[in-house]
mmCIF file of C-alpha atoms in Angstrom:
data_model
loop_
_atom_site.group_PDB
_atom_site.id
_atom_site.type_symbol
_atom_site.label_atom_id
_atom_site.label_comp_id
_atom_site.label_asym_id
_atom_site.label_seq_id
_atom_site.Cartn_x
_atom_site.Cartn_y
_atom_site.Cartn_z
ATOM 1 C CA ASP A 226 -12.476 -7.309 13.848
ATOM 2 C CA ALA A 227 -11.202 -3.749 14.254
ATOM 3 C CA GLY A 228 -8.804 -4.120 11.340
ATOM 4 C CA VAL A 229 -5.110 -3.355 11.423
ATOM 5 C CA ILE A 230 -4.461 -0.902 14.228
ATOM 6 C CA GLN A 231 -1.559 1.492 14.114
ATOM 7 C CA SER A 232 -0.403 3.932 16.717
ATOM 8 C CA PRO A 233 0.181 6.756 16.990
ATOM 9 C CA ARG A 234 -1.754 8.336 14.116
ATOM 10 C CA HIS A 235 0.533 11.341 14.120
ATOM 11 C CA GLU A 236 3.988 11.815 15.544
ATOM 12 C CA VAL A 237 6.079 14.948 15.568
ATOM 13 C CA THR A 238 9.564 14.613 16.947
ATOM 14 C CA GLU A 239 12.858 16.410 16.932
ATOM 15 C CA MET A 240 15.789 15.222 14.903
ATOM 16 C CA GLY A 241 17.891 12.759 16.836
ATOM 17 C CA GLN A 242 15.055 11.410 18.932
ATOM 18 C CA GLU A 243 13.961 7.792 18.932
ATOM 19 C CA VAL A 244 10.604 7.060 17.324
ATOM 20 C CA THR A 245 8.594 3.874 17.790
ATOM 21 C CA LEU A 246 5.633 3.027 15.593
ATOM 22 C CA ARG A 247 3.278 0.248 16.592
ATOM 23 C CA CYS A 248 1.038 -2.141 14.723
ATOM 24 C CA LYS A 249 -1.532 -4.730 15.714
ATOM 25 C CA PRO A 250 -2.400 -6.968 12.746
ATOM 26 C CA ILE A 251 -5.687 -8.702 12.159
ATOM 27 C CA SER A 252 -5.984 -11.808 14.288
ATOM 28 C CA GLY A 253 -5.149 -14.903 12.262
ATOM 29 C CA HIS A 254 -3.171 -13.091 9.598
ATOM 30 C CA ASN A 255 0.257 -14.658 9.239
ATOM 31 C CA SER A 256 2.086 -11.950 7.290
ATOM 32 C CA LEU A 257 2.799 -8.394 8.378
ATOM 33 C CA PHE A 258 4.266 -5.634 6.284
ATOM 34 C CA TRP A 259 5.697 -2.199 7.008
ATOM 35 C CA TYR A 260 5.481 0.344 4.159
ATOM 36 C CA ARG A 261 6.574 3.934 3.854
ATOM 37 C CA GLN A 262 4.896 6.483 1.617
ATOM 38 C CA THR A 263 6.464 9.744 0.481
ATOM 39 C CA MET A 264 5.595 12.162 -2.276
ATOM 40 C CA MET A 265 8.897 11.506 -3.995
ATOM 41 C CA ARG A 266 9.033 7.714 -3.828
ATOM 42 C CA GLY A 267 5.435 6.606 -3.398
ATOM 43 C CA LEU A 268 4.817 3.413 -1.439
ATOM 44 C CA GLU A 269 7.849 1.337 -0.558
ATOM 45 C CA LEU A 270 8.112 -1.938 1.301
ATOM 46 C CA LEU A 271 10.413 -1.642 4.283
ATOM 47 C CA ILE A 272 10.174 -5.108 5.795
ATOM 48 C CA TYR A 273 7.807 -8.003 6.048
ATOM 49 C CA PHE A 274 7.327 -10.821 8.511
ATOM 50 C CA ASN A 275 5.851 -14.235 7.952
ATOM 51 C CA ASN A 276 4.770 -16.115 11.072
ATOM 52 C CA ASN A 277 6.613 -13.488 13.151
ATOM 53 C CA VAL A 278 9.916 -14.105 11.345
ATOM 54 C CA PRO A 279 11.485 -11.309 9.262
ATOM 55 C CA ILE A 280 11.615 -12.537 5.671
ATOM 56 C CA ASP A 281 12.754 -9.551 3.650
ATOM 57 C CA ASP A 282 14.227 -6.401 5.183
ATOM 58 C CA SER A 283 15.977 -5.205 2.042
ATOM 59 C CA GLY A 284 13.799 -2.108 1.993
ATOM 60 C CA MET A 285 14.940 -0.879 5.387
ATOM 61 C CA PRO A 286 16.840 2.292 4.521
ATOM 62 C CA GLU A 287 19.709 1.982 6.954
ATOM 63 C CA ASP A 288 20.752 0.774 10.362
ATOM 64 C CA ARG A 289 18.767 3.513 12.032
ATOM 65 C CA PHE A 290 15.648 1.523 11.214
ATOM 66 C CA SER A 291 14.735 -1.676 13.021
ATOM 67 C CA ALA A 292 11.573 -3.740 13.231
ATOM 68 C CA LYS A 293 10.438 -6.469 15.556
ATOM 69 C CA MET A 294 7.523 -8.816 15.811
ATOM 70 C CA PRO A 295 7.702 -10.446 19.230
ATOM 71 C CA ASN A 296 4.375 -12.229 18.758
ATOM 72 C CA ALA A 297 1.605 -12.675 16.236
ATOM 73 C CA SER A 298 -0.387 -9.713 17.512
ATOM 74 C CA PHE A 299 2.188 -6.947 17.713
ATOM 75 C CA SER A 300 4.976 -5.344 15.713
ATOM 76 C CA THR A 301 7.107 -2.251 16.119
ATOM 77 C CA LEU A 302 9.127 -0.136 13.735
ATOM 78 C CA LYS A 303 11.807 1.905 15.435
ATOM 79 C CA ILE A 304 13.892 4.756 14.073
ATOM 80 C CA GLN A 305 16.894 5.781 16.139
ATOM 81 C CA PRO A 306 18.098 8.457 15.684
ATOM 82 C CA SER A 307 15.405 10.059 13.558
ATOM 83 C CA GLU A 308 16.212 12.494 10.750
ATOM 84 C CA PRO A 309 14.035 14.982 8.842
ATOM 85 C CA ARG A 310 14.222 12.802 5.709
ATOM 86 C CA ASP A 311 12.401 10.075 7.623
ATOM 87 C CA SER A 312 9.268 12.215 7.543
ATOM 88 C CA ALA A 313 6.620 10.144 5.765
ATOM 89 C CA VAL A 314 3.466 8.148 6.315
ATOM 90 C CA TYR A 315 4.226 4.670 7.591
ATOM 91 C CA PHE A 316 1.669 1.976 6.883
ATOM 92 C CA CYS A 317 1.354 -1.428 8.419
ATOM 93 C CA ALA A 318 -0.583 -4.130 6.572
ATOM 94 C CA SER A 319 -1.386 -7.735 7.275
ATOM 95 C CA SER A 320 -2.523 -10.668 5.195
ATOM 96 C CA PHE A 321 -3.371 -14.317 5.447
ATOM 97 C CA ARG A 322 -1.405 -16.178 2.793
ATOM 98 C CA ASP A 323 -2.312 -14.323 -0.418
ATOM 99 C CA TYR A 324 -5.948 -13.709 0.503
ATOM 100 C CA GLY A 325 -5.736 -9.944 0.171
ATOM 101 C CA TYR A 326 -4.175 -7.277 2.313
ATOM 102 C CA THR A 327 -5.622 -5.034 4.979
ATOM 103 C CA PHE A 328 -3.888 -1.750 5.654
ATOM 104 C CA GLY A 329 -3.805 0.224 8.849
ATOM 105 C CA SER A 330 -4.646 3.923 8.840
ATOM 106 C CA GLY A 331 -0.974 4.855 8.856
ATOM 107 C CA THR A 332 1.239 6.925 11.104
ATOM 108 C CA ARG A 333 2.185 10.349 9.805
ATOM 109 C CA LEU A 334 5.691 11.037 11.067
ATOM 110 C CA THR A 335 7.206 14.496 11.008
ATOM 111 C CA VAL A 336 10.805 14.930 12.106
ATOM 112 C CA VAL A 337 11.779 18.546 12.630
ATOM 113 C CA LYS B 75 11.915 0.607 -15.808
ATOM 114 C CA ASN B 76 9.516 0.075 -12.929
ATOM 115 C CA GLU B 77 8.234 -3.433 -12.415
ATOM 116 C CA VAL B 78 4.685 -2.047 -12.237
ATOM 117 C CA GLU B 79 3.594 0.787 -14.486
ATOM 118 C CA GLN B 80 0.265 2.565 -14.475
ATOM 119 C CA SER B 81 -1.387 4.868 -16.932
ATOM 120 C CA PRO B 82 -2.491 7.524 -16.949
ATOM 121 C CA GLN B 83 -0.769 9.252 -14.038
ATOM 122 C CA ASN B 84 -3.570 11.789 -13.798
ATOM 123 C CA LEU B 85 -7.129 11.565 -15.034
ATOM 124 C CA THR B 86 -9.921 14.111 -14.881
ATOM 125 C CA ALA B 87 -13.448 13.096 -15.792
ATOM 126 C CA GLN B 88 -16.966 14.442 -15.650
ATOM 127 C CA GLU B 89 -19.496 12.793 -13.429
ATOM 128 C CA GLY B 90 -21.104 9.865 -15.215
ATOM 129 C CA GLU B 91 -18.188 9.061 -17.481
ATOM 130 C CA PHE B 92 -16.731 5.579 -17.890
ATOM 131 C CA ILE B 93 -13.176 5.461 -16.595
ATOM 132 C CA THR B 94 -10.335 3.056 -17.327
ATOM 133 C CA ILE B 95 -7.007 2.869 -15.522
ATOM 134 C CA ASN B 96 -4.341 0.543 -16.858
ATOM 135 C CA CYS B 97 -1.562 -1.413 -15.195
ATOM 136 C CA SER B 98 1.291 -3.351 -16.804
ATOM 137 C CA TYR B 99 3.825 -5.434 -14.964
ATOM 138 C CA SER B 100 7.045 -7.120 -15.929
ATOM 139 C CA VAL B 101 7.546 -9.776 -13.264
ATOM 140 C CA GLY B 102 5.958 -13.106 -12.493
ATOM 141 C CA ILE B 103 3.131 -12.633 -10.063
ATOM 142 C CA SER B 104 0.804 -14.669 -7.936
ATOM 143 C CA ALA B 105 -1.818 -11.929 -7.739
ATOM 144 C CA LEU B 106 -2.554 -8.344 -8.715
ATOM 145 C CA HIS B 107 -4.223 -5.840 -6.428
ATOM 146 C CA TRP B 108 -6.087 -2.634 -6.998
ATOM 147 C CA LEU B 109 -5.991 -0.234 -4.055
ATOM 148 C CA GLN B 110 -7.744 3.063 -3.442
ATOM 149 C CA GLN B 111 -6.286 5.896 -1.417
ATOM 150 C CA HIS B 112 -8.441 8.885 -0.540
ATOM 151 C CA PRO B 113 -7.190 12.302 0.522
ATOM 152 C CA GLY B 114 -6.391 11.849 4.188
ATOM 153 C CA GLY B 115 -4.385 8.811 3.275
ATOM 154 C CA GLY B 116 -6.242 5.593 4.167
ATOM 155 C CA ILE B 117 -5.604 2.695 1.788
ATOM 156 C CA VAL B 118 -8.414 0.327 0.918
ATOM 157 C CA SER B 119 -8.024 -2.894 -1.000
ATOM 158 C CA LEU B 120 -10.538 -2.962 -3.873
ATOM 159 C CA PHE B 121 -9.676 -6.169 -5.680
ATOM 160 C CA MET B 122 -7.254 -9.043 -5.665
ATOM 161 C CA LEU B 123 -7.043 -10.880 -8.996
ATOM 162 C CA SER B 124 -5.113 -13.823 -10.297
ATOM 163 C CA SER B 125 -7.154 -14.357 -13.456
ATOM 164 C CA GLY B 126 -10.224 -13.170 -15.326
ATOM 165 C CA LYS B 127 -12.482 -10.471 -14.049
ATOM 166 C CA LYS B 128 -14.088 -9.262 -10.831
ATOM 167 C CA LYS B 129 -16.921 -6.833 -10.271
ATOM 168 C CA HIS B 130 -17.961 -4.925 -7.188
ATOM 169 C CA GLY B 131 -20.688 -2.374 -7.614
ATOM 170 C CA ARG B 132 -19.568 0.119 -10.241
ATOM 171 C CA LEU B 133 -15.999 -1.168 -10.212
ATOM 172 C CA ILE B 134 -14.698 -3.845 -12.564
ATOM 173 C CA ALA B 135 -11.165 -5.239 -12.625
ATOM 174 C CA THR B 136 -9.729 -7.452 -15.325
ATOM 175 C CA ILE B 137 -6.409 -9.159 -15.776
ATOM 176 C CA ASN B 138 -4.698 -10.756 -18.768
ATOM 177 C CA ILE B 139 -1.919 -12.958 -17.431
ATOM 178 C CA GLN B 140 -0.379 -13.641 -20.854
ATOM 179 C CA GLU B 141 -0.120 -9.938 -21.651
ATOM 180 C CA LYS B 142 0.797 -8.994 -18.064
ATOM 181 C CA HIS B 143 -1.837 -6.315 -18.038
ATOM 182 C CA SER B 144 -4.760 -5.323 -15.863
ATOM 183 C CA SER B 145 -7.444 -2.678 -16.101
ATOM 184 C CA LEU B 146 -9.664 -1.052 -13.524
ATOM 185 C CA HIS B 147 -12.939 0.307 -14.855
ATOM 186 C CA ILE B 148 -15.355 2.616 -13.090
ATOM 187 C CA THR B 149 -18.819 2.912 -14.585
ATOM 188 C CA ALA B 150 -21.037 5.961 -14.004
ATOM 189 C CA SER B 151 -18.243 7.792 -12.207
ATOM 190 C CA HIS B 152 -19.072 10.033 -9.272
ATOM 191 C CA PRO B 153 -17.120 12.790 -7.480
ATOM 192 C CA ARG B 154 -16.737 10.488 -4.476
ATOM 193 C CA ASP B 155 -14.637 8.198 -6.715
ATOM 194 C CA SER B 156 -11.943 10.895 -6.706
ATOM 195 C CA ALA B 157 -8.883 9.257 -5.196
ATOM 196 C CA VAL B 158 -5.533 7.756 -6.070
ATOM 197 C CA TYR B 159 -5.821 4.263 -7.521
ATOM 198 C CA ILE B 160 -2.796 2.062 -7.045
ATOM 199 C CA CYS B 161 -1.947 -1.162 -8.830
ATOM 200 C CA ALA B 162 0.236 -3.602 -6.923
ATOM 201 C CA VAL B 163 1.493 -7.082 -7.682
ATOM 202 C CA THR B 164 2.318 -9.923 -5.354
ATOM 203 C CA SER B 165 5.439 -11.929 -5.981
ATOM 204 C CA GLY B 166 5.948 -14.361 -3.147
ATOM 205 C CA SER B 167 4.508 -12.423 -0.232
ATOM 206 C CA ARG B 168 5.990 -9.148 -1.398
ATOM 207 C CA LEU B 169 3.839 -6.320 -2.778
ATOM 208 C CA THR B 170 5.322 -4.081 -5.458
ATOM 209 C CA PHE B 171 3.397 -0.903 -6.189
ATOM 210 C CA GLY B 172 2.771 1.200 -9.226
ATOM 211 C CA GLU B 173 3.028 4.942 -8.862
ATOM 212 C CA GLY B 174 -0.708 5.436 -8.738
ATOM 213 C CA THR B 175 -3.284 7.233 -10.849
ATOM 214 C CA GLN B 176 -4.806 10.413 -9.465
ATOM 215 C CA LEU B 177 -8.464 10.434 -10.506
ATOM 216 C CA THR B 178 -10.590 13.555 -10.214
ATOM 217 C CA VAL B 179 -14.267 13.342 -11.058
ATOM 218 C CA ASN B 180 -15.930 16.707 -11.435
ATOM 219 C CA PRO B 181 -19.662 17.213 -10.836
#
């Protein structure tokens, strides 16, 4: 298995633009998580899905953020409109029940 | 107070030294994880524990459920062990992270 695959690896965009981050979890994993990492706040859970259903989105900062998981092999995190304070590394991770987590390589987002 | 606290925040050691990083948590958990993050940002899961002790190479992780405490030990440390080590706990399916320990091992 190629692991959790995130794209793009790096994204630079202008303030106000829409940004879409993508994640392909490990096949067979039933939970998918989106995390954000900043110097100030460390790692924070944004949202997680179980069996493609959003379970906890309390970490989503505001309505500008949305996440979808249309099927078991794909998820997106969208920011519209983007702001400079959204600049961070966004990680996707997947797990099967509680049998450990596998993280993607992250997407480094810079909003200028 | 954070639900997951790590100590120390920063640790500098000489190659070969025995290293201990501590993690305390205040919530009920189903598992505790130790993660490693190298410069460049990738996160690797080192251990998942719900009781006792696990060993992988030079790394040992222990957990005391009654005391809500875990330790990560590195024996015969090496410069390539330099990284941020993050403790995280699972409650339900949710991961809550500690702030991380920056470890630097000098040759």
